[in-house]
mmCIF file of C-alpha atoms in Angstrom:
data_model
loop_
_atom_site.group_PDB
_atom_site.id
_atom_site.type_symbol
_atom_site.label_atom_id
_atom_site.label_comp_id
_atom_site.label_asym_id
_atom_site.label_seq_id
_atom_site.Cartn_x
_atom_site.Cartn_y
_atom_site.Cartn_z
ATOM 1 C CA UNK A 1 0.689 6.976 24.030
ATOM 2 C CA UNK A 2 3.503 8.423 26.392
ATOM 3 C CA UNK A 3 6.480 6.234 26.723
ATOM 4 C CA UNK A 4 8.805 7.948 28.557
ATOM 5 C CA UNK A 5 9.170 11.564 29.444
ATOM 6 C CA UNK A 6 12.801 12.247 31.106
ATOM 7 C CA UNK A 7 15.242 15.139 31.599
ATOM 8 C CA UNK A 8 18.808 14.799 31.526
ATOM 9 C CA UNK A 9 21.714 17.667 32.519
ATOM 10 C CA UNK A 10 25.446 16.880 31.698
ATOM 11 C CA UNK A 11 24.625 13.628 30.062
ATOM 12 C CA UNK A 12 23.212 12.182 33.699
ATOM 13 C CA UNK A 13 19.598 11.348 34.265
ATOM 14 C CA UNK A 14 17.830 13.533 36.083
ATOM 15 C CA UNK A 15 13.889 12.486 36.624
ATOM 16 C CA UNK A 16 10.866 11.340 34.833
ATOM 17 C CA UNK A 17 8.400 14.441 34.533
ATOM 18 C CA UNK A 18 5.060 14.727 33.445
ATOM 19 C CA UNK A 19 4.650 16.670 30.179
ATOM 20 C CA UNK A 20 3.423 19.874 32.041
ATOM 21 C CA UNK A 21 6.622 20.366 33.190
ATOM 22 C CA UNK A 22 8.584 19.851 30.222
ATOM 23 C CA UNK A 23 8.861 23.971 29.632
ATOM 24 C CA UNK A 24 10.464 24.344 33.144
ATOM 25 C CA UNK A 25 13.793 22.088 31.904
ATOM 26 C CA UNK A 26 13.679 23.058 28.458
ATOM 27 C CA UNK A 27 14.784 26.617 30.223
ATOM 28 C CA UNK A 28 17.504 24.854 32.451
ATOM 29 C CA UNK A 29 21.449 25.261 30.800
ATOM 30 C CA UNK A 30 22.883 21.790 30.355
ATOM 31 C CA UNK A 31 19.311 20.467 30.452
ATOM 32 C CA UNK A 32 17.747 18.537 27.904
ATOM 33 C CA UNK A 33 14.170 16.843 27.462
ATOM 34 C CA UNK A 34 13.723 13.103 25.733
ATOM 35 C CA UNK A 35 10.172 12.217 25.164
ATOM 36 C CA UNK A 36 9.047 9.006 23.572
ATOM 37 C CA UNK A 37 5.468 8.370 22.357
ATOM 38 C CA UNK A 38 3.804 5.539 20.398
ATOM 39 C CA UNK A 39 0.619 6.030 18.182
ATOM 40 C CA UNK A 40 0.711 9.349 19.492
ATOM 41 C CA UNK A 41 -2.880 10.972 18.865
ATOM 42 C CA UNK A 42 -3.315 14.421 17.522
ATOM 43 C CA UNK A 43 -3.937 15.488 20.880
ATOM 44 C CA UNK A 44 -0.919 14.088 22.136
ATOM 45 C CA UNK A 45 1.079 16.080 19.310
ATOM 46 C CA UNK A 46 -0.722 19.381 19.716
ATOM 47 C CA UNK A 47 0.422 19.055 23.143
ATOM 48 C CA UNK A 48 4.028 18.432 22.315
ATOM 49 C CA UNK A 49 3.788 21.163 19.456
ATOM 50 C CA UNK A 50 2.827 23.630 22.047
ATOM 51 C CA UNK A 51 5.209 22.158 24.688
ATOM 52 C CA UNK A 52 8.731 22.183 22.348
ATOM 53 C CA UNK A 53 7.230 24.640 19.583
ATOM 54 C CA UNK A 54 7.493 22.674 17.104
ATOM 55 C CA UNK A 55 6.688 23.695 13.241
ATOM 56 C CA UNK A 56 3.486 23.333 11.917
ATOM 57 C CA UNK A 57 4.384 21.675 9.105
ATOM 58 C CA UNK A 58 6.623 18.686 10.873
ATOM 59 C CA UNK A 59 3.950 17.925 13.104
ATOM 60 C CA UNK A 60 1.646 17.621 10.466
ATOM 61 C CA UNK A 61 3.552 15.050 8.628
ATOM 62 C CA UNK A 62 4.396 12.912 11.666
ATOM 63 C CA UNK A 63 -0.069 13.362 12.320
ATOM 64 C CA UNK A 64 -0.782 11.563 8.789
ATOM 65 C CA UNK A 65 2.573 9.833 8.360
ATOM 66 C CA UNK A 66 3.447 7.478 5.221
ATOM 67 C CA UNK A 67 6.800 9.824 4.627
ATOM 68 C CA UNK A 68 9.501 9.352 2.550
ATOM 69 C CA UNK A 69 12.663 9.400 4.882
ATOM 70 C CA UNK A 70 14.286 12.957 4.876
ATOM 71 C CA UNK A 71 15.506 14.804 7.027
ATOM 72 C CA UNK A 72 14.458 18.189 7.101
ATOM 73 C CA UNK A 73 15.838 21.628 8.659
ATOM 74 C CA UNK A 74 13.093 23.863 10.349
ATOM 75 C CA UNK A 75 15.711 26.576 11.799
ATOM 76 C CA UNK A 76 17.457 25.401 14.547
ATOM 77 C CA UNK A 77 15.777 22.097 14.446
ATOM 78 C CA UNK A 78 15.248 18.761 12.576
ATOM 79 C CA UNK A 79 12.492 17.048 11.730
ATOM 80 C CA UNK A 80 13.720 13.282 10.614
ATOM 81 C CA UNK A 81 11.765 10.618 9.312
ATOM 82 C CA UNK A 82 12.387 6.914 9.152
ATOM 83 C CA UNK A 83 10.938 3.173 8.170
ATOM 84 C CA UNK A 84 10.586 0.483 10.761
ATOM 85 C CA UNK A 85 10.658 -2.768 9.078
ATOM 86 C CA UNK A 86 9.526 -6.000 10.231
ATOM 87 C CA UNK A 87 9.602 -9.313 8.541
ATOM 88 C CA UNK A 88 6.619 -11.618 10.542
ATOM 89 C CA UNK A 89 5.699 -14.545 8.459
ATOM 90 C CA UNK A 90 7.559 -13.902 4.881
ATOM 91 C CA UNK A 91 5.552 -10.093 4.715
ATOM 92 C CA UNK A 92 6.812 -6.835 5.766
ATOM 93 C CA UNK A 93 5.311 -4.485 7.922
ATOM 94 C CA UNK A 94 6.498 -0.969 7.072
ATOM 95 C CA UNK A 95 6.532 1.271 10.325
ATOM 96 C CA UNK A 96 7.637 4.542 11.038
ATOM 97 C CA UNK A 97 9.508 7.133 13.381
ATOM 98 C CA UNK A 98 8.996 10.459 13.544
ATOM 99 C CA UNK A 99 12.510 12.134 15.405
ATOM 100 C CA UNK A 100 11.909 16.204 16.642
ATOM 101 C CA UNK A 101 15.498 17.736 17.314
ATOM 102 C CA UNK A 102 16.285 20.435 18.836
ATOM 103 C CA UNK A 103 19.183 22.247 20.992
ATOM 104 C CA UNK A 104 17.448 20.845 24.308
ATOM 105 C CA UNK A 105 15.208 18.460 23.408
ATOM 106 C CA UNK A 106 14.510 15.299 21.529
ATOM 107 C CA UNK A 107 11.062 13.945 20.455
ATOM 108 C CA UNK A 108 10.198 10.456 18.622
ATOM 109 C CA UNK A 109 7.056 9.214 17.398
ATOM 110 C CA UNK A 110 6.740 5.658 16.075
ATOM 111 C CA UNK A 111 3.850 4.821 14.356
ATOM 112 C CA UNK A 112 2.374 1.324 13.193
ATOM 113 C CA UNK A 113 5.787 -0.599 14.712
ATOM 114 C CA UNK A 114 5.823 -2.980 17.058
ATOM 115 C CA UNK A 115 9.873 -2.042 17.685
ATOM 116 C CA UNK A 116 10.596 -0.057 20.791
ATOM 117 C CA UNK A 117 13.734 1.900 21.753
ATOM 118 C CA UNK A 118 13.877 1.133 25.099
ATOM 119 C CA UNK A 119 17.471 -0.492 24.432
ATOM 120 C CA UNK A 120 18.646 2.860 23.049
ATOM 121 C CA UNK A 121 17.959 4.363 26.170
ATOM 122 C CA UNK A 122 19.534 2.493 28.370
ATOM 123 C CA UNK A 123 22.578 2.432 26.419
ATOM 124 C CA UNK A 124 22.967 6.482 26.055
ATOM 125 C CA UNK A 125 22.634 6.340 29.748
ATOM 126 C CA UNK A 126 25.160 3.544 30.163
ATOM 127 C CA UNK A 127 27.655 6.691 28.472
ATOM 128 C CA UNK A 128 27.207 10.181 30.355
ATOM 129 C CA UNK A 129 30.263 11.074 28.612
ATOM 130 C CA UNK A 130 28.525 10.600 25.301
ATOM 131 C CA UNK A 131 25.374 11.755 26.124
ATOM 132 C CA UNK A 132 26.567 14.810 27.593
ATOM 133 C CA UNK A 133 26.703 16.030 23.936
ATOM 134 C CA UNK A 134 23.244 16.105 23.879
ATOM 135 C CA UNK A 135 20.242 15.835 21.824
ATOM 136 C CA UNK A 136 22.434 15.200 18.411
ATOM 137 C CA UNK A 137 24.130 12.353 20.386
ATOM 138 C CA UNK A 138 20.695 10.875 20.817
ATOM 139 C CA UNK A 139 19.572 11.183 17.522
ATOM 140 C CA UNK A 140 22.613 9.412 16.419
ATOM 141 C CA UNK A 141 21.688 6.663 18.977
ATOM 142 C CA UNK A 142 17.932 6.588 17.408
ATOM 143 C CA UNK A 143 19.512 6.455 13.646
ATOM 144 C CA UNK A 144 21.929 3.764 14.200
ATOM 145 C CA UNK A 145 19.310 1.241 16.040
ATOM 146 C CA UNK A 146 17.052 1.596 13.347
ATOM 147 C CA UNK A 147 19.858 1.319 10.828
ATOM 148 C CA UNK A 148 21.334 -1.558 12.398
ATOM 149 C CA UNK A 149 17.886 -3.810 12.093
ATOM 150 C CA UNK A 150 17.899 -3.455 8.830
ATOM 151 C CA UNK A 151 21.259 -5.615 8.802
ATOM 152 C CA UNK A 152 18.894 -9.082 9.955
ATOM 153 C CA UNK A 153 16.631 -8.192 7.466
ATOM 154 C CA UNK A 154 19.350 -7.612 4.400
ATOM 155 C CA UNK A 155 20.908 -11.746 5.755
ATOM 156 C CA UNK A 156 17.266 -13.245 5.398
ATOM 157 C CA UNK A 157 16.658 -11.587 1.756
ATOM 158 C CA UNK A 158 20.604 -12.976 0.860
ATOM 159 C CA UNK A 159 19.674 -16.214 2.542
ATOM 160 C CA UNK A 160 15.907 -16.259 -0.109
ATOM 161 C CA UNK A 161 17.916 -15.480 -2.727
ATOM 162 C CA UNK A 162 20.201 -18.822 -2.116
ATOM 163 C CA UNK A 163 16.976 -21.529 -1.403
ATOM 164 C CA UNK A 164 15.698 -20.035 -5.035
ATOM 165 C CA UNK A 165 18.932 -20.197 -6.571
ATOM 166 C CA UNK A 166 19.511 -24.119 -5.977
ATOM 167 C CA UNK A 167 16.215 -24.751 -6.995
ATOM 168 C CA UNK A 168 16.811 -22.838 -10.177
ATOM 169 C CA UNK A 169 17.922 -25.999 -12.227
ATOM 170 C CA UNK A 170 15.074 -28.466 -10.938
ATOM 171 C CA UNK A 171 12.785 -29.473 -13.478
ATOM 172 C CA UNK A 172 9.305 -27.838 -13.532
ATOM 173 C CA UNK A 173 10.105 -25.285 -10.954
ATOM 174 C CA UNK A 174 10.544 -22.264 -13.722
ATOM 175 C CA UNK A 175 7.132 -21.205 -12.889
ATOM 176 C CA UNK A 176 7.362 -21.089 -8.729
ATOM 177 C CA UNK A 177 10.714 -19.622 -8.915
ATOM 178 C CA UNK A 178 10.157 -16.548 -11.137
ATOM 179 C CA UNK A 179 7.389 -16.018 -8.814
ATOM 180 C CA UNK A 180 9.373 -16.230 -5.730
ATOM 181 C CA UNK A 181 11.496 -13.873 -7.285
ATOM 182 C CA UNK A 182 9.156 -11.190 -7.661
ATOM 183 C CA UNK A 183 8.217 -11.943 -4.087
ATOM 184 C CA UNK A 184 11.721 -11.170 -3.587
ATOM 185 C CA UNK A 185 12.230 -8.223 -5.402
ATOM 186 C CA UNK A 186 9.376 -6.129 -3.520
ATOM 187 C CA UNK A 187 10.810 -6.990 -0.508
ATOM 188 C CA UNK A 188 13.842 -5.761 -1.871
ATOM 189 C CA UNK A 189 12.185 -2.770 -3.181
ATOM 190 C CA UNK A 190 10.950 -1.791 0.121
ATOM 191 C CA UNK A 191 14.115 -2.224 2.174
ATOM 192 C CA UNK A 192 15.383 -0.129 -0.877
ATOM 193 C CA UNK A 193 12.680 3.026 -0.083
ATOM 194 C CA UNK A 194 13.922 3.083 3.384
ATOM 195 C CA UNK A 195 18.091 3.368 2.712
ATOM 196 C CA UNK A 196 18.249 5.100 -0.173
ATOM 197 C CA UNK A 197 16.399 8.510 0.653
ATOM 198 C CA UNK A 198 18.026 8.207 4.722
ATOM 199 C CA UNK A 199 21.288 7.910 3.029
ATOM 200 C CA UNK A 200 21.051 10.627 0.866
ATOM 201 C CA UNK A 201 19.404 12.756 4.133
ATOM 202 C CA UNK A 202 22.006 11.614 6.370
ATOM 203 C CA UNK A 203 25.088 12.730 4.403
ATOM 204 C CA UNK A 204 24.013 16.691 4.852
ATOM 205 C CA UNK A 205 24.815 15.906 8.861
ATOM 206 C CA UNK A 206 28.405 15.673 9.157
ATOM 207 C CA UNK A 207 29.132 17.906 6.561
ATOM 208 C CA UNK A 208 30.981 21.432 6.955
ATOM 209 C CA UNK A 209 27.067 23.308 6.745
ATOM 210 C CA UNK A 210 25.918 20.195 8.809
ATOM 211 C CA UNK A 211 22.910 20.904 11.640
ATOM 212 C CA UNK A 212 24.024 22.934 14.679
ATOM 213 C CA UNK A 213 22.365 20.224 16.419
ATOM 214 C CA UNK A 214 24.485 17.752 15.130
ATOM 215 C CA UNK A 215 28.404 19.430 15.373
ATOM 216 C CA UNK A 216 29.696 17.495 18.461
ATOM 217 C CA UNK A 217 28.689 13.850 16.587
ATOM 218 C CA UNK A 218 29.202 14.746 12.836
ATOM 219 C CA UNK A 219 31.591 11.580 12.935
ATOM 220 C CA UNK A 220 28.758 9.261 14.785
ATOM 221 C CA UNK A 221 26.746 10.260 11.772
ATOM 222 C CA UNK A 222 29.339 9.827 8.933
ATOM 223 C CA UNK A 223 29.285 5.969 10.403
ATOM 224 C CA UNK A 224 25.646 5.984 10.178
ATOM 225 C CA UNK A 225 26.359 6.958 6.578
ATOM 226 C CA UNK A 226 28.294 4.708 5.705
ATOM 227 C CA UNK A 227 26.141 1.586 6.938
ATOM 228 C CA UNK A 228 23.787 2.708 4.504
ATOM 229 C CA UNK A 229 25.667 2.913 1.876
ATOM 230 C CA UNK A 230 27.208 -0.947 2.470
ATOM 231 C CA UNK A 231 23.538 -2.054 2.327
ATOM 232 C CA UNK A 232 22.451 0.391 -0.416
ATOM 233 C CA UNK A 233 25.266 -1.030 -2.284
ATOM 234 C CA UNK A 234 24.116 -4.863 -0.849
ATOM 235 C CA UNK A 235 20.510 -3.992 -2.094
ATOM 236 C CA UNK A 236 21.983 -3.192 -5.591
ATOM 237 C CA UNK A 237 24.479 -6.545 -6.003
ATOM 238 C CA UNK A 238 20.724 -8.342 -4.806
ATOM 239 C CA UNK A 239 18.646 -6.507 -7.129
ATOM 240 C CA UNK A 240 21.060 -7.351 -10.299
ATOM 241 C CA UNK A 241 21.434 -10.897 -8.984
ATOM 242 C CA UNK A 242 17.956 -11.713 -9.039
ATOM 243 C CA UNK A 243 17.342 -9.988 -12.419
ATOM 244 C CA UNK A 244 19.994 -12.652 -13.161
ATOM 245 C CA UNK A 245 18.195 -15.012 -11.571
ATOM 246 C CA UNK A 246 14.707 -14.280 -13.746
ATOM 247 C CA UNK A 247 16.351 -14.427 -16.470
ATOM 248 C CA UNK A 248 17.950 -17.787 -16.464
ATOM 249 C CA UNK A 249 14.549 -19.140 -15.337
ATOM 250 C CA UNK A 250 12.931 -17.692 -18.675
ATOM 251 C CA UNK A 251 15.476 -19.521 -20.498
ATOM 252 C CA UNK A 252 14.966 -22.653 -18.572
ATOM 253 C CA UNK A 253 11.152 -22.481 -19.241
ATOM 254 C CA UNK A 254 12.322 -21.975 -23.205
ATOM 255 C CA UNK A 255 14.340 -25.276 -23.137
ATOM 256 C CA UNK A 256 11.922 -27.388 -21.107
ATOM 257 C CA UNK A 257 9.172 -25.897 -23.754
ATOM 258 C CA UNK A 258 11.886 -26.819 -26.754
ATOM 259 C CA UNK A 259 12.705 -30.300 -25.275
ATOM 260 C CA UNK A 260 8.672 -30.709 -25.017
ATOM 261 C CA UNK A 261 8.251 -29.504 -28.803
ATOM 262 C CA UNK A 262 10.895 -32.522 -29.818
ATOM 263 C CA UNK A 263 9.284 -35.003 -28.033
ATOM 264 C CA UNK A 264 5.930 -33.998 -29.679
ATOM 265 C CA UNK A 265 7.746 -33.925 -32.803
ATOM 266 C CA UNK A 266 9.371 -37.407 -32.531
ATOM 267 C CA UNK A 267 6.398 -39.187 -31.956
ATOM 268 C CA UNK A 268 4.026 -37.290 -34.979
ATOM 269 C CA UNK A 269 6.736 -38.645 -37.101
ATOM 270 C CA UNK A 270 6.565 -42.088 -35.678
ATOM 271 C CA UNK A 271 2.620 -42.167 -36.144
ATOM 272 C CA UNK A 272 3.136 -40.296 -39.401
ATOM 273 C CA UNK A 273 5.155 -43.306 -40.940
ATOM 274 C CA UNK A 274 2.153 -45.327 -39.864
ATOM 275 C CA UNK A 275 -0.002 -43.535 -41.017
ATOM 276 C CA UNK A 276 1.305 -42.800 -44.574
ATOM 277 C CA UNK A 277 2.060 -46.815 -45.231
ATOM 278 C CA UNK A 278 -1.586 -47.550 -43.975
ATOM 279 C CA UNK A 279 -3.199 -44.592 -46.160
ATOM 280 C CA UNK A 280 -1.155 -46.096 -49.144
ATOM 281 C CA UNK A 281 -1.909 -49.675 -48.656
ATOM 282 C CA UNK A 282 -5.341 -48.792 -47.981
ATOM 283 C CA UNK A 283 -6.074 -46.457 -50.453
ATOM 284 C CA UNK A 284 -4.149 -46.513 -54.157
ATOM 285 C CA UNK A 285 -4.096 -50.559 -54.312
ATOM 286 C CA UNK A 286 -6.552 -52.999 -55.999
ATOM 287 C CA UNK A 287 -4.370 -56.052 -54.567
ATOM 288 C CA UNK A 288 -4.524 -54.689 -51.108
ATOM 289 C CA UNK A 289 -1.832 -56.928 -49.329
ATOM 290 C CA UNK A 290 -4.311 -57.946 -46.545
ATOM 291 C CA UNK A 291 -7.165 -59.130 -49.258
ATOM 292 C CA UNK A 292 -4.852 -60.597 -52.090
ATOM 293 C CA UNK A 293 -2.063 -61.822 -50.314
ATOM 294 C CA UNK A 294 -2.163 -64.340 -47.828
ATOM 295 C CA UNK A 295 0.693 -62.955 -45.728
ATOM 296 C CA UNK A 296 0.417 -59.504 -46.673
ATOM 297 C CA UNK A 297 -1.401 -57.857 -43.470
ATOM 298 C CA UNK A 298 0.579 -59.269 -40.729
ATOM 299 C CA UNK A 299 3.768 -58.588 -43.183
ATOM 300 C CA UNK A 300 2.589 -54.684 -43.449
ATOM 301 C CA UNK A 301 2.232 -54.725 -39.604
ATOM 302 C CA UNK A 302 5.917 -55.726 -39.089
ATOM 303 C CA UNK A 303 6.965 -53.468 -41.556
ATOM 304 C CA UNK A 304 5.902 -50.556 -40.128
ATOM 305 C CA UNK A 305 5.998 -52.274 -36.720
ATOM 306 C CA UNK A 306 9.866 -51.992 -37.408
ATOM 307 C CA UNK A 307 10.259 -48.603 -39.398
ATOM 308 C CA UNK A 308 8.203 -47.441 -36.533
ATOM 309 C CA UNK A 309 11.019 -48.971 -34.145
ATOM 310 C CA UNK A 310 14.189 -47.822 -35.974
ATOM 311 C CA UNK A 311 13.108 -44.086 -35.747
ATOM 312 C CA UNK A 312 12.287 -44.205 -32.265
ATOM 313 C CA UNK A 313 15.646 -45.404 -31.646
ATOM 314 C CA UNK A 314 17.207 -42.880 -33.428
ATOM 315 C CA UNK A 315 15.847 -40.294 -31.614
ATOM 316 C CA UNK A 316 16.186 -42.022 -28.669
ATOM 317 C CA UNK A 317 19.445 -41.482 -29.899
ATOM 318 C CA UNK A 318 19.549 -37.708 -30.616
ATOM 319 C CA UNK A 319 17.682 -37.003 -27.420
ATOM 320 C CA UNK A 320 14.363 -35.922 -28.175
ATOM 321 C CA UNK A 321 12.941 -38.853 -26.455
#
């Protein structure tokens, strides 16, 4: 679907044009073309292939999509890829943008997002004198707003990571916590497949061999940069505090299950005291006290009534009950 389809000269808006015309101010100097489409449909990218003459190859990764981000070189253009993700309801929804660069034209395709760009627009426009360096300005413009949403994203995960970590210490929560965790780490995982590989990508565009497409806003990018590297490095610090995390619930589940194992314990040696008296009594005596002596079965019950007693208080004592 065609969002927008507008020409710009010197950084100033010029019109909206249909895509037949896009050729005519692709031809203009100072002119540049900035197309937006959504779901676009193989149709809708042959057209634009033919329109911008695009490579082959780009356009058939941004037609089946699920790409790592990169950034690739095709001549004097680029071909960049990036994730658009969502957080609805506790799941992400992975999207993606397909960016076409070139000395007079830009070209984005998102795919399976419901984020728009709409914003970016308006605020290129809002600076002709930044805009006026042309289609790398607007790629910058493209990067950055899909960098900087990752930023809400990276506070929820931190903000997860607390609620599980004061619940770490409540009894008989080992079990939903290490599973929240894992919940956690995947989402962590994912954020991490988007940054890492755009980070990497990104720091070949403000280098000294950077894009020709990219030389008036090499220092636009290096800030782009180094946003991904504070949440790269963010990602990291999560990813080793929640390994943290799993751990000291696996050794909360081992003291629960050793506190468990002493109460069992206690109590078979209570009942095993009982039980050894009665088997003796019962068993290796002619003159069984409850059949020879008149007092002896209430006097065995108190007796073991009381041994049975003392040891519960000592380990009543030592803790195990």
């Amino acid at each position: 679907m065609l969002i927008n389809c507008v020409a710009y000269e010197n950084g100033t808006r010029l019109t909206d044009l249909p895509v037949e015309d896009i050729g005519d101010y692709l031809r203009k100097t100072d002119c540049f073309v900035w197309v937006a489409l959504r779901d676009a449909t193989p149709l809708e990218l042959d057209q634009m292939r033919e329109e911008f003459d695009l490579h082959e190859l780009a356009v058939e990764d941004a037609r089946h999509g699920h790409q790592r981000p990169k950034i690739e070189e095709y001549g004097d253009s680029l071909f960049v890829v990036m994730h658009l993700l969502e957080l609805t309801k506790g799941e992400f929804n992975v999207g993606e943008v397909n960016v076409f660069v070139g000395r007079n034209y830009v070209l984005s395709v998102r795919n399976h997002s419901l984020q728009h760009f709409l914003g970016v627009r308006e605020r290129c426009e809002r600076e002709p004198q930044l805009l006026r360096q042309g289609s790398g300005f607007v790629l910058y413009a493209l990067m950055d707003a899909v960098v900087d949403r990752y930023f809400p994203i990276m506070d929820r995960l931190e903000s997860e990571l607390e609620e599980i970590e004061e619940q770490i210490f409540a009894k008989s929560s080992a079990r939903t916590n290490i599973e929240q965790l894992y919940d956690l780490k995947h989402k962590i995982t994912l954020l991490k497949h988007a940054v890492a590989p755009l980070m990497e990508a990104t720091s070949r565009l403000f280098g000294g061999r950077g894009p020709a497409v990219c030389a008036n806003s090499r220092e636009y990018f290096r800030d782009v940069h180094d946003h991904l590297a504070r949440i790269n490095a963010s990602l990291d610090t999560l990813r080793d505090t929640i390994g943290t995390a799993i751990q000291v619930n696996l050794s909360m589940v081992t003291i629960e299950e050793s506190e468990v194992n002493k109460r069992l314990a206690a109590w078979a040696g209570i009942f095993a005291i009982a039980t050894a008296f009665a088997g003796i009594w019962g068993m290796n005596f002619k003159a069984m006290p409850e059949l020879e002596w008149e007092y002896g079965y209430p006097m065995a019950l108190v007796f073991i009534s009381v041994v049975c007693v003392s040891l519960y208080l000592r380990f009543k004592r030592a803790g195990w009950l």
